[in-house]
Amino acid sequence: MLEALKNTDEFYPIFIFDGESAGTKIVGYNRLCFLLESLKDLNSQFKKYGGRLYVFRGSPDHIFRRMWEELAIQKICFEQDCEPIWHTRDNLVKDLCVELGIMCVEKVSHTLWDPKLVIKTNGGVPPLTYRMFSHIISMIGEPPRPVSEPDFTNIKFGKLPDYLAEEFKMFEEIPSPEDFGMSHEMDTERLIRWEGGEMKALSNLKDRLDVEEIAFRQGSYLPNQAQPDLLGPPTSQSPALRFGCLSVRRFYWDIHDLYNLVHCGNPPAHHNITGQLIWREYFYTMSVNNEFYAEMERNPICLNIPWREDSGLLTRWKHGKTGFPFIDAVMRQLLQEGWIHHVGRNAVASFLTRGVLWINWEDGLNHFLQHLLDADWSVCAGNWMWVSSSAFEQLLDCSQCVCPVNYGRHLDPWGYYVKRYVPELQNFPVEYVYEPWKAPIEVQEKAGCVIGRDYPERVVDHVQASKQNREYMQNIRSSVLNEPPPHCCPSSEEETCNFMWLPETCLSHVHADYN
């Protein structure tokens, strides 16, 4: 935007719904709401200076060609989208600019560092491990600080002719999800309401910094992954980062500057306070030259694991009807509100893949990309590969998985989170909340929830499934690494269902989200 405002006679701020931009190819209701609220906020800011945000439907290269023909536009400015799945779209615009002699300006602003520079610094190939990535960015140096706010004082906003507005299928106002034929997937009300837009993001950032300062003065860091607050108001900035409502550089530097202020200039290690942002950068960089990054079979960095296909199990997982209360609570919160805590993403992703159901991580990725507010293609796919032990340092890890019973019990001993999102179990005694199938029938009847009638039976015996899946993974590991298979496999629930902790990123991730 700053580049577009330089030496300009008329400024046309534009957003184009082309079926792909901002991840709208498979977008769900909550994600679309957040995007539209963000556009509405931007539009309201332009209106203060006599302008507006033009929102079109169509092909970007066609729209820009017609604007050149009718309005003689001289410069097009946009943000770098480093993910390879968008290159065809962006290259069409770049080629058009070359053909017509239009100045084309592409700025890096969605990431802290330019991923292409990271790859170049590493000898032309992406750093394959997080440790190597950290080394490369230390060689490059600190990311740039955020730029100044735009000044619209003397800017003239261009007015689009009516005939072009009609040709471009322009929305008179910022559209609603219903204008795209979309309605909410769940009947229940959203208990936590996420709101898009820069103004809301900046307000949330201020609140977040207040909480961070308290933590820094107490000698701790956020987020708390060991004992997260699953019921409190979320402090995550990840949706705002995903949709550009908040500058990732501003977030990074505000956190570091605050820490330095509290600790008198004694800087922390990166991973202590902004580690999730660094993991976010790592996954972006790994995806830059890999158009098959979000796939298994054609993806050169991903292990090809023979996952099972079971549409029935997958559907029950998607809709929170697996019979495992913590898993179901997380999946229902996702559909209801569009966001779930990092630890919840960890649990449901492990459950779907190598933990219990042994279903392809691609199915989980596509579900997250549709419903998760902060789901970036590269970071989300990277975390799913990590959780399923399909790539990165987690490759073929057989040792640990998430127990769908004990993990939730550890995080929320009294079951308040489960009862919020699985109201069928509202009256269940706490000792049976995480294993309702163990409750005597008279207890179930007294609670008004009979398992198999009011709440589903377990889809599988998780202890046996986890043991079997570990054996699968160990056999695959032995085959790939040409080593003898292990002599035995743990059989008790305590041994089989150890906790697995992801890197703090899961902003999608499962998403690298900075909770």
Coordinates of C-alpha atoms in Angstrom, one line a residue:
M1 CA 0.0 0.0 0.0
L2 CA 2.8 2.4 0.9
E3 CA 4.4 1.7 -2.5
A4 CA 1.1 2.3 -4.3
L5 CA 0.6 5.7 -2.6
K6 CA 4.0 7.0 -3.8
N7 CA 3.7 9.6 -6.6
T8 CA 0.2 8.5 -7.6
D9 CA -2.5 10.6 -9.2
E10 CA -5.3 8.2 -8.4
F11 CA -5.3 5.2 -6.0
Y12 CA -7.6 2.2 -6.5
P13 CA -7.6 -0.2 -3.5
I14 CA -8.8 -3.6 -4.9
F15 CA -9.7 -7.1 -3.6
I16 CA -10.6 -9.7 -6.1
F17 CA -12.5 -12.9 -5.3
D18 CA -11.1 -15.2 -7.9
G19 CA -11.9 -18.5 -6.1
E20 CA -8.4 -18.8 -4.7
S21 CA -7.2 -15.5 -3.0
A22 CA -7.0 -15.6 0.7
G23 CA -7.6 -19.4 0.7
T24 CA -11.1 -19.1 -0.5
K25 CA -11.0 -22.2 -2.7
I26 CA -12.4 -24.5 0.1
V27 CA -13.2 -21.8 2.6
G28 CA -15.8 -22.5 5.4
Y29 CA -18.3 -20.1 7.0
N30 CA -16.2 -18.9 9.9
R31 CA -13.1 -18.3 7.7
L32 CA -15.1 -16.4 5.2
C33 CA -16.7 -14.3 7.9
F34 CA -13.3 -13.3 9.3
L35 CA -12.1 -12.4 5.8
L36 CA -15.2 -10.3 5.0
E37 CA -15.0 -8.5 8.4
S38 CA -11.3 -7.7 7.6
L39 CA -12.3 -6.2 4.2
K40 CA -15.1 -4.3 5.9
D41 CA -12.7 -2.8 8.4
L42 CA -10.3 -1.8 5.6
N43 CA -13.2 -0.3 3.6
S44 CA -14.3 1.8 6.6
Q45 CA -10.8 3.2 7.0
F46 CA -10.7 4.2 3.3
K47 CA -14.1 5.9 3.7
K48 CA -12.7 8.3 6.2
Y49 CA -10.6 9.8 3.4
G50 CA -13.3 9.7 0.8
G51 CA -12.3 6.4 -0.8
R52 CA -13.5 2.9 -0.8
L53 CA -12.3 -0.7 -1.2
Y54 CA -13.4 -2.1 -4.6
V55 CA -14.3 -5.8 -4.2
F56 CA -14.7 -7.7 -7.5
R57 CA -15.4 -11.2 -8.7
G58 CA -13.3 -12.4 -11.6
S59 CA -9.8 -13.1 -12.9
P60 CA -7.1 -10.7 -11.7
D61 CA -5.2 -10.6 -15.0
H62 CA -8.4 -9.8 -17.0
I63 CA -9.5 -7.1 -14.5
F64 CA -6.1 -5.4 -14.6
R65 CA -6.0 -5.5 -18.4
R66 CA -9.4 -3.8 -18.6
M67 CA -8.4 -1.2 -16.0
W68 CA -5.3 -0.5 -18.2
E69 CA -7.4 -0.2 -21.3
E70 CA -10.0 2.1 -19.7
L71 CA -8.1 3.9 -16.9
A72 CA -4.5 3.7 -18.1
I73 CA -3.3 2.3 -14.8
Q74 CA 0.5 2.6 -14.5
K75 CA 1.4 0.6 -11.4
I76 CA 0.1 -2.6 -9.6
C77 CA 1.3 -3.3 -6.1
F78 CA 0.6 -6.5 -4.1
E79 CA 2.0 -8.7 -1.4
Q80 CA 4.3 -11.6 -2.2
D81 CA 2.5 -14.9 -1.8
C82 CA 5.5 -17.3 -1.6
E83 CA 3.4 -20.5 -1.6
P84 CA 3.8 -22.3 -4.9
I85 CA 0.1 -23.0 -5.4
W86 CA -0.5 -19.3 -6.1
H87 CA 2.3 -18.8 -8.6
T88 CA 0.2 -19.3 -11.7
R89 CA -2.2 -16.6 -10.7
D90 CA 0.5 -14.1 -9.7
N91 CA 2.7 -14.9 -12.7
L92 CA -0.2 -14.1 -15.1
V93 CA -0.4 -10.7 -13.5
K94 CA 3.4 -10.2 -13.7
D95 CA 3.4 -11.2 -17.4
L96 CA 0.5 -8.9 -18.1
C97 CA 2.5 -6.0 -16.5
V98 CA 5.5 -6.8 -18.7
E99 CA 3.3 -7.0 -21.8
L100 CA 1.5 -3.7 -21.1
G101 CA 4.5 -1.8 -19.6
I102 CA 2.8 -1.5 -16.2
M103 CA 5.2 -1.2 -13.2
C104 CA 4.7 -4.3 -11.0
V105 CA 5.7 -4.1 -7.3
E106 CA 5.7 -7.2 -5.2
K107 CA 6.6 -6.7 -1.5
V108 CA 7.5 -9.3 1.2
S109 CA 5.3 -8.6 4.2
H110 CA 3.5 -11.8 5.2
T111 CA 6.7 -13.3 6.5
L112 CA 9.5 -12.0 8.7
W113 CA 12.2 -12.9 6.2
D114 CA 12.0 -13.4 2.5
P115 CA 11.8 -17.2 2.1
K116 CA 13.6 -17.0 -1.2
L117 CA 16.5 -15.2 0.4
V118 CA 16.7 -17.9 3.1
I119 CA 17.0 -20.5 0.4
K120 CA 19.6 -18.5 -1.5
T121 CA 21.6 -18.1 1.7
N122 CA 21.5 -21.9 2.2
G123 CA 23.1 -22.5 -1.2
G124 CA 19.9 -22.6 -3.2
V125 CA 18.1 -25.4 -1.3
P126 CA 15.7 -25.0 1.7
P127 CA 17.2 -25.9 5.1
L128 CA 15.8 -29.4 5.8
T129 CA 15.9 -29.1 9.6
Y130 CA 14.6 -26.4 12.0
R131 CA 18.1 -26.1 13.5
M132 CA 19.7 -25.4 10.1
F133 CA 16.9 -22.9 9.4
S134 CA 17.7 -21.1 12.7
H135 CA 21.3 -21.0 11.7
I136 CA 20.6 -19.5 8.3
I137 CA 18.3 -16.7 9.6
S138 CA 20.9 -15.9 12.2
M139 CA 23.3 -15.3 9.3
I140 CA 20.8 -13.1 7.6
G141 CA 20.2 -11.1 10.7
E142 CA 17.1 -9.7 12.5
P143 CA 13.9 -9.3 10.4
P144 CA 13.1 -5.7 9.3
R145 CA 11.1 -3.6 11.7
P146 CA 7.6 -2.6 10.7
V147 CA 7.2 0.3 8.3
S148 CA 5.3 3.5 9.1
E149 CA 1.5 3.9 8.8
P150 CA 0.2 5.2 5.4
D151 CA -0.7 8.8 5.1
F152 CA -3.9 9.4 3.0
T153 CA -4.1 13.1 3.6
N154 CA -3.4 14.2 0.1
I155 CA -4.4 11.0 -1.7
K156 CA -7.0 11.1 -4.4
F157 CA -9.0 7.9 -4.6
G158 CA -10.0 6.8 -8.1
K159 CA -13.6 6.3 -9.0
L160 CA -14.5 3.3 -11.1
P161 CA -16.9 3.9 -14.0
D162 CA -20.3 2.3 -13.6
Y163 CA -19.9 0.1 -16.7
L164 CA -16.6 -1.3 -15.4
A165 CA -18.1 -1.9 -12.0
E166 CA -20.9 -4.0 -13.7
E167 CA -18.4 -5.8 -15.9
F168 CA -16.2 -6.7 -12.9
K169 CA -19.2 -8.0 -11.0
M170 CA -18.4 -5.4 -8.3
F171 CA -20.1 -5.7 -4.9
E172 CA -21.9 -2.5 -3.9
E173 CA -21.0 -3.2 -0.3
I174 CA -18.7 -5.7 1.4
P175 CA -20.5 -9.0 0.8
S176 CA -21.7 -11.4 3.5
P177 CA -21.2 -15.2 3.5
E178 CA -24.7 -15.6 2.3
D179 CA -23.9 -13.7 -0.9
F180 CA -21.6 -16.7 -1.6
G181 CA -24.4 -19.2 -0.8
M182 CA -22.8 -20.1 2.5
S183 CA -24.4 -20.7 5.9
H184 CA -23.0 -21.7 9.3
E185 CA -22.3 -25.5 9.5
M186 CA -23.6 -25.8 13.1
D187 CA -26.9 -24.7 14.7
T188 CA -25.2 -23.9 18.0
E189 CA -24.1 -20.4 18.9
R190 CA -20.5 -19.4 18.8
L191 CA -19.3 -19.2 22.4
I192 CA -16.1 -17.4 21.4
R193 CA -16.6 -14.7 18.7
W194 CA -13.6 -14.0 16.5
E195 CA -13.7 -10.6 14.7
G196 CA -11.6 -9.7 11.6
G197 CA -10.0 -6.4 10.8
E198 CA -7.0 -4.3 11.6
M199 CA -8.6 -2.2 14.3
K200 CA -9.7 -5.3 16.3
A201 CA -6.3 -6.9 15.7
L202 CA -4.5 -3.8 17.1
S203 CA -6.8 -3.8 20.1
N204 CA -6.1 -7.5 20.7
L205 CA -2.4 -6.9 20.4
K206 CA -2.5 -4.3 23.1
D207 CA -4.3 -6.7 25.4
R208 CA -1.8 -9.4 24.5
L209 CA 1.1 -7.2 25.4
D210 CA -0.4 -6.4 28.7
V211 CA -0.6 -10.2 29.5
E212 CA 2.9 -10.7 28.1
E213 CA 4.4 -8.0 30.3
I214 CA 3.0 -9.7 33.4
A215 CA 4.4 -13.0 32.3
F216 CA 7.8 -11.5 31.6
R217 CA 8.0 -9.8 35.0
Q218 CA 7.2 -13.2 36.6
G219 CA 10.0 -14.8 34.7
S220 CA 7.8 -16.9 32.3
Y221 CA 6.8 -16.9 28.7
L222 CA 3.6 -17.3 26.7
P223 CA 2.0 -19.4 25.5
N224 CA 1.6 -21.9 28.3
Q225 CA 1.5 -25.3 26.6
A226 CA 1.6 -27.4 29.8
Q227 CA -1.5 -26.0 31.5
P228 CA -3.3 -23.9 28.8
D229 CA -6.5 -22.0 29.6
L230 CA -8.9 -23.8 27.3
L231 CA -12.0 -21.8 28.5
G232 CA -10.6 -18.3 28.8
P233 CA -10.8 -15.6 26.2
P234 CA -8.2 -16.4 23.5
T235 CA -5.1 -14.3 23.2
S236 CA -3.9 -15.8 19.9
Q237 CA -2.9 -13.4 17.1
S238 CA -2.8 -16.2 14.5
P239 CA -6.0 -15.3 12.5
A240 CA -5.0 -11.7 12.3
L241 CA -1.5 -12.7 11.0
R242 CA -3.1 -15.1 8.5
F243 CA -5.3 -12.4 6.9
G244 CA -2.8 -9.6 7.2
C245 CA -4.8 -7.7 9.8
L246 CA -1.7 -7.6 11.9
S247 CA 1.9 -7.2 10.7
V248 CA 4.0 -10.2 11.7
R249 CA 7.0 -7.8 12.0
R250 CA 5.1 -5.6 14.4
F251 CA 4.0 -8.5 16.5
Y252 CA 7.6 -9.9 16.5
W253 CA 9.2 -6.6 17.4
D254 CA 6.6 -5.5 20.0
I255 CA 7.2 -8.8 21.9
H256 CA 11.0 -8.5 21.7
D257 CA 11.0 -4.8 22.6
L258 CA 8.7 -5.4 25.6
Y259 CA 10.9 -8.2 26.8
N260 CA 14.0 -6.0 26.5
L261 CA 12.3 -3.2 28.4
V262 CA 11.3 -5.5 31.2
H263 CA 14.7 -7.2 31.4
C264 CA 16.7 -4.1 30.8
G265 CA 18.0 -4.9 27.4
N266 CA 18.9 -8.5 28.1
P267 CA 17.5 -10.2 24.9
P268 CA 16.1 -13.8 25.1
A269 CA 16.7 -16.6 22.7
H270 CA 14.3 -16.5 19.8
H271 CA 12.6 -19.8 20.7
N272 CA 11.7 -18.5 24.2
I273 CA 9.2 -15.8 23.2
T274 CA 8.6 -15.9 19.5
G275 CA 9.4 -19.5 18.7
Q276 CA 6.1 -20.2 17.0
L277 CA 6.7 -17.4 14.6
I278 CA 10.1 -18.9 13.7
W279 CA 8.5 -22.3 13.0
R280 CA 5.9 -20.5 10.9
E281 CA 8.8 -19.1 8.8
Y282 CA 10.4 -22.5 8.6
F283 CA 7.3 -24.2 7.1
Y284 CA 6.8 -21.3 4.6
T285 CA 10.4 -21.7 3.4
M286 CA 10.1 -25.4 3.1
S287 CA 7.1 -25.1 0.8
V288 CA 8.4 -22.4 -1.6
N289 CA 9.6 -24.6 -4.4
N290 CA 7.4 -27.6 -3.7
E291 CA 4.0 -27.4 -5.4
F292 CA 3.1 -30.9 -4.0
Y293 CA 4.0 -29.8 -0.4
A294 CA 0.4 -30.4 0.8
E295 CA 0.3 -33.9 -0.7
M296 CA 1.8 -37.2 0.3
E297 CA 2.6 -39.3 -2.8
R298 CA 4.1 -36.6 -5.0
N299 CA 5.8 -34.7 -2.2
P300 CA 9.5 -35.4 -2.2
I301 CA 10.0 -34.6 1.5
C302 CA 7.1 -36.7 2.7
L303 CA 7.1 -40.4 3.6
N304 CA 4.5 -42.4 1.7
I305 CA 2.6 -44.2 4.4
P306 CA -0.1 -46.8 3.6
W307 CA -2.9 -45.0 5.5
R308 CA -6.4 -46.6 5.6
E309 CA -9.4 -45.2 3.8
D310 CA -12.5 -45.1 5.9
S311 CA -15.0 -42.4 5.1
G312 CA -17.2 -43.3 8.0
L313 CA -14.5 -42.8 10.6
L314 CA -13.4 -39.6 8.9
T315 CA -16.9 -38.2 9.0
R316 CA -17.3 -39.0 12.6
W317 CA -13.9 -37.3 13.4
K318 CA -14.9 -34.2 11.4
H319 CA -18.2 -33.8 13.2
G320 CA -17.0 -34.6 16.7
K321 CA -18.8 -37.9 17.0
T322 CA -15.9 -40.3 17.8
G323 CA -17.1 -41.2 21.3
F324 CA -14.0 -39.7 22.8
P325 CA -15.2 -36.6 24.6
F326 CA -12.0 -34.5 24.5
I327 CA -11.5 -35.2 20.7
D328 CA -15.2 -34.5 20.0
A329 CA -15.1 -31.2 22.0
V330 CA -12.1 -30.0 20.0
M331 CA -13.7 -30.9 16.7
R332 CA -17.0 -29.3 17.6
Q333 CA -15.3 -26.1 18.7
L334 CA -13.5 -26.0 15.3
L335 CA -16.8 -26.2 13.4
Q336 CA -18.6 -23.8 15.9
E337 CA -16.0 -21.1 16.2
G338 CA -13.2 -21.7 13.6
W339 CA -10.3 -21.8 16.1
I340 CA -8.9 -24.4 18.5
H341 CA -5.9 -24.2 20.9
H342 CA -2.6 -25.6 19.9
V343 CA -2.9 -28.5 22.3
G344 CA -6.3 -29.4 20.9
R345 CA -4.9 -29.4 17.3
N346 CA -2.2 -31.7 18.5
A347 CA -4.6 -34.1 20.0
V348 CA -7.1 -34.4 17.1
A349 CA -4.3 -34.6 14.5
S350 CA -2.6 -37.4 16.3
F351 CA -5.9 -39.2 16.8
L352 CA -6.7 -39.0 13.1
T353 CA -3.3 -40.2 11.9
R354 CA -0.8 -42.5 13.7
G355 CA -2.3 -42.2 17.1
V356 CA -5.7 -44.0 16.7
L357 CA -7.5 -44.0 13.3
W358 CA -4.6 -44.4 10.9
I359 CA -6.2 -42.1 8.4
N360 CA -4.2 -39.9 5.9
W361 CA -3.1 -36.6 7.2
E362 CA -4.2 -35.0 3.9
D363 CA -7.8 -35.5 4.9
G364 CA -7.2 -33.6 8.2
L365 CA -5.3 -30.9 6.4
N366 CA -8.2 -30.3 4.0
H367 CA -10.7 -30.1 6.9
F368 CA -8.5 -27.6 8.7
L369 CA -8.0 -25.5 5.6
Q370 CA -11.7 -25.2 5.3
H371 CA -12.6 -24.4 8.8
L372 CA -9.6 -23.1 10.8
L373 CA -9.4 -19.3 10.8
D374 CA -5.6 -19.2 10.8
A375 CA -4.9 -22.0 8.4
D376 CA -2.1 -21.2 6.0
W377 CA -1.5 -23.8 3.3
S378 CA 2.2 -24.2 4.0
V379 CA 2.2 -24.0 7.8
C380 CA -0.9 -26.2 8.1
A381 CA 0.5 -28.9 5.8
G382 CA 3.9 -28.7 7.6
N383 CA 2.4 -29.3 11.0
W384 CA 0.2 -32.2 9.7
M385 CA 3.3 -33.9 8.3
W386 CA 5.0 -33.4 11.6
V387 CA 2.2 -34.8 13.7
S388 CA 1.8 -37.8 11.5
S389 CA 5.6 -38.5 11.5
S390 CA 5.7 -38.1 7.8
A391 CA 8.4 -35.5 7.5
F392 CA 10.9 -33.2 9.2
E393 CA 12.7 -34.2 12.4
Q394 CA 9.6 -36.2 13.5
L395 CA 10.0 -38.6 10.5
L396 CA 9.0 -42.2 11.5
D397 CA 8.8 -41.5 15.2
C398 CA 7.3 -44.6 16.8
S399 CA 7.8 -43.7 20.4
Q400 CA 4.9 -41.5 21.4
C401 CA 1.3 -40.6 20.6
V402 CA -1.4 -38.6 22.2
C403 CA -3.8 -40.6 24.4
P404 CA -7.4 -39.3 23.6
V405 CA -8.4 -40.0 27.2
N406 CA -5.5 -39.0 29.5
Y407 CA -4.3 -36.0 27.4
G408 CA -7.6 -34.2 27.9
R409 CA -7.8 -35.3 31.6
H410 CA -4.4 -33.9 32.1
L411 CA -5.3 -30.5 30.5
D412 CA -8.8 -30.2 32.0
P413 CA -9.1 -32.5 35.0
W414 CA -12.7 -31.4 35.8
G415 CA -14.0 -31.7 32.3
Y416 CA -15.3 -28.1 32.0
Y417 CA -14.0 -27.8 28.5
V418 CA -15.6 -31.1 27.4
K419 CA -18.9 -30.2 28.9
R420 CA -19.0 -26.8 27.2
Y421 CA -18.7 -28.3 23.7
V422 CA -20.2 -31.8 24.3
P423 CA -23.3 -30.8 26.3
E424 CA -24.7 -34.3 26.2
L425 CA -22.2 -35.1 29.0
Q426 CA -23.1 -32.0 31.1
N427 CA -24.4 -34.1 34.0
F428 CA -21.8 -36.9 33.9
P429 CA -19.8 -37.4 37.1
V430 CA -16.2 -36.1 36.6
E431 CA -14.7 -39.6 36.9
Y432 CA -16.5 -40.7 33.8
V433 CA -16.3 -37.6 31.6
Y434 CA -13.3 -38.8 29.6
E435 CA -14.4 -42.4 29.5
P436 CA -18.2 -42.3 29.5
W437 CA -18.4 -45.9 28.2
K438 CA -17.1 -47.1 31.6
A439 CA -20.0 -45.5 33.5
P440 CA -22.6 -48.0 34.8
I441 CA -25.9 -47.8 33.0
E442 CA -27.7 -46.4 36.1
V443 CA -25.1 -43.5 36.2
Q444 CA -25.7 -42.9 32.5
E445 CA -29.5 -42.8 32.9
K446 CA -29.3 -40.5 35.9
A447 CA -27.1 -38.1 33.9
G448 CA -29.6 -38.2 31.0
C449 CA -27.1 -39.5 28.5
V450 CA -27.0 -43.2 27.6
I451 CA -23.9 -44.1 25.5
G452 CA -24.9 -45.4 22.1
R453 CA -28.2 -43.5 22.3
D454 CA -27.5 -39.9 23.4
Y455 CA -23.8 -39.9 22.8
P456 CA -21.9 -42.3 20.4
E457 CA -20.0 -45.3 21.3
R458 CA -16.2 -45.2 20.8
V459 CA -15.3 -45.6 17.2
V460 CA -12.4 -48.0 18.2
D461 CA -10.6 -49.3 21.3
H462 CA -7.9 -46.7 21.4
V463 CA -5.4 -48.8 23.4
Q464 CA -5.5 -51.6 20.9
A465 CA -5.5 -49.2 18.0
S466 CA -2.5 -47.2 19.3
K467 CA -0.6 -50.5 19.9
Q468 CA -1.3 -51.7 16.4
N469 CA -0.4 -48.3 14.9
R470 CA 2.9 -48.3 16.7
E471 CA 3.7 -51.6 15.2
Y472 CA 2.7 -50.3 11.8
M473 CA 5.1 -47.4 12.2
Q474 CA 7.9 -49.5 13.6
N475 CA 7.6 -51.9 10.6
I476 CA 7.7 -49.0 8.2
R477 CA 10.7 -47.6 9.9
S478 CA 12.5 -51.0 9.8
S479 CA 11.7 -51.3 6.1
V480 CA 12.9 -47.8 5.2
L481 CA 16.0 -47.8 7.4
N482 CA 16.8 -51.5 6.8
E483 CA 16.9 -52.3 10.5
P484 CA 15.4 -55.3 12.4
P485 CA 12.0 -54.7 13.9
P486 CA 11.7 -54.3 17.7
H487 CA 11.1 -57.4 19.8
C488 CA 8.1 -56.1 21.6
C489 CA 5.6 -53.2 21.8
P490 CA 4.3 -51.7 25.0
S491 CA 0.8 -53.0 25.8
S492 CA -0.5 -50.9 28.7
E493 CA -2.4 -47.7 28.2
E494 CA 0.1 -45.8 30.2
E495 CA 3.0 -46.9 28.1
T496 CA 1.2 -46.8 24.7
C497 CA -0.5 -43.4 25.1
N498 CA 2.4 -41.2 26.1
F499 CA 2.0 -37.5 25.5
M500 CA 3.4 -36.1 22.3
W501 CA 4.4 -32.5 22.2
L502 CA 4.7 -30.7 18.9
P503 CA 7.0 -27.7 18.4
E504 CA 5.1 -24.7 19.8
T505 CA 4.1 -23.7 16.3
C506 CA 1.0 -25.4 15.5
L507 CA -0.2 -22.2 14.0
S508 CA -2.5 -24.3 11.9
H509 CA -1.4 -25.1 12.6
V510 CA -2.6 -27.8 13.3
H511 CA -1.2 -24.4 12.5
A512 CA 1.8 -22.5 13.7
D513 CA -0.4 -20.3 15.8
Y514 CA 1.0 -18.0 18.4
N515 CA -1.5 -18.8 21.2

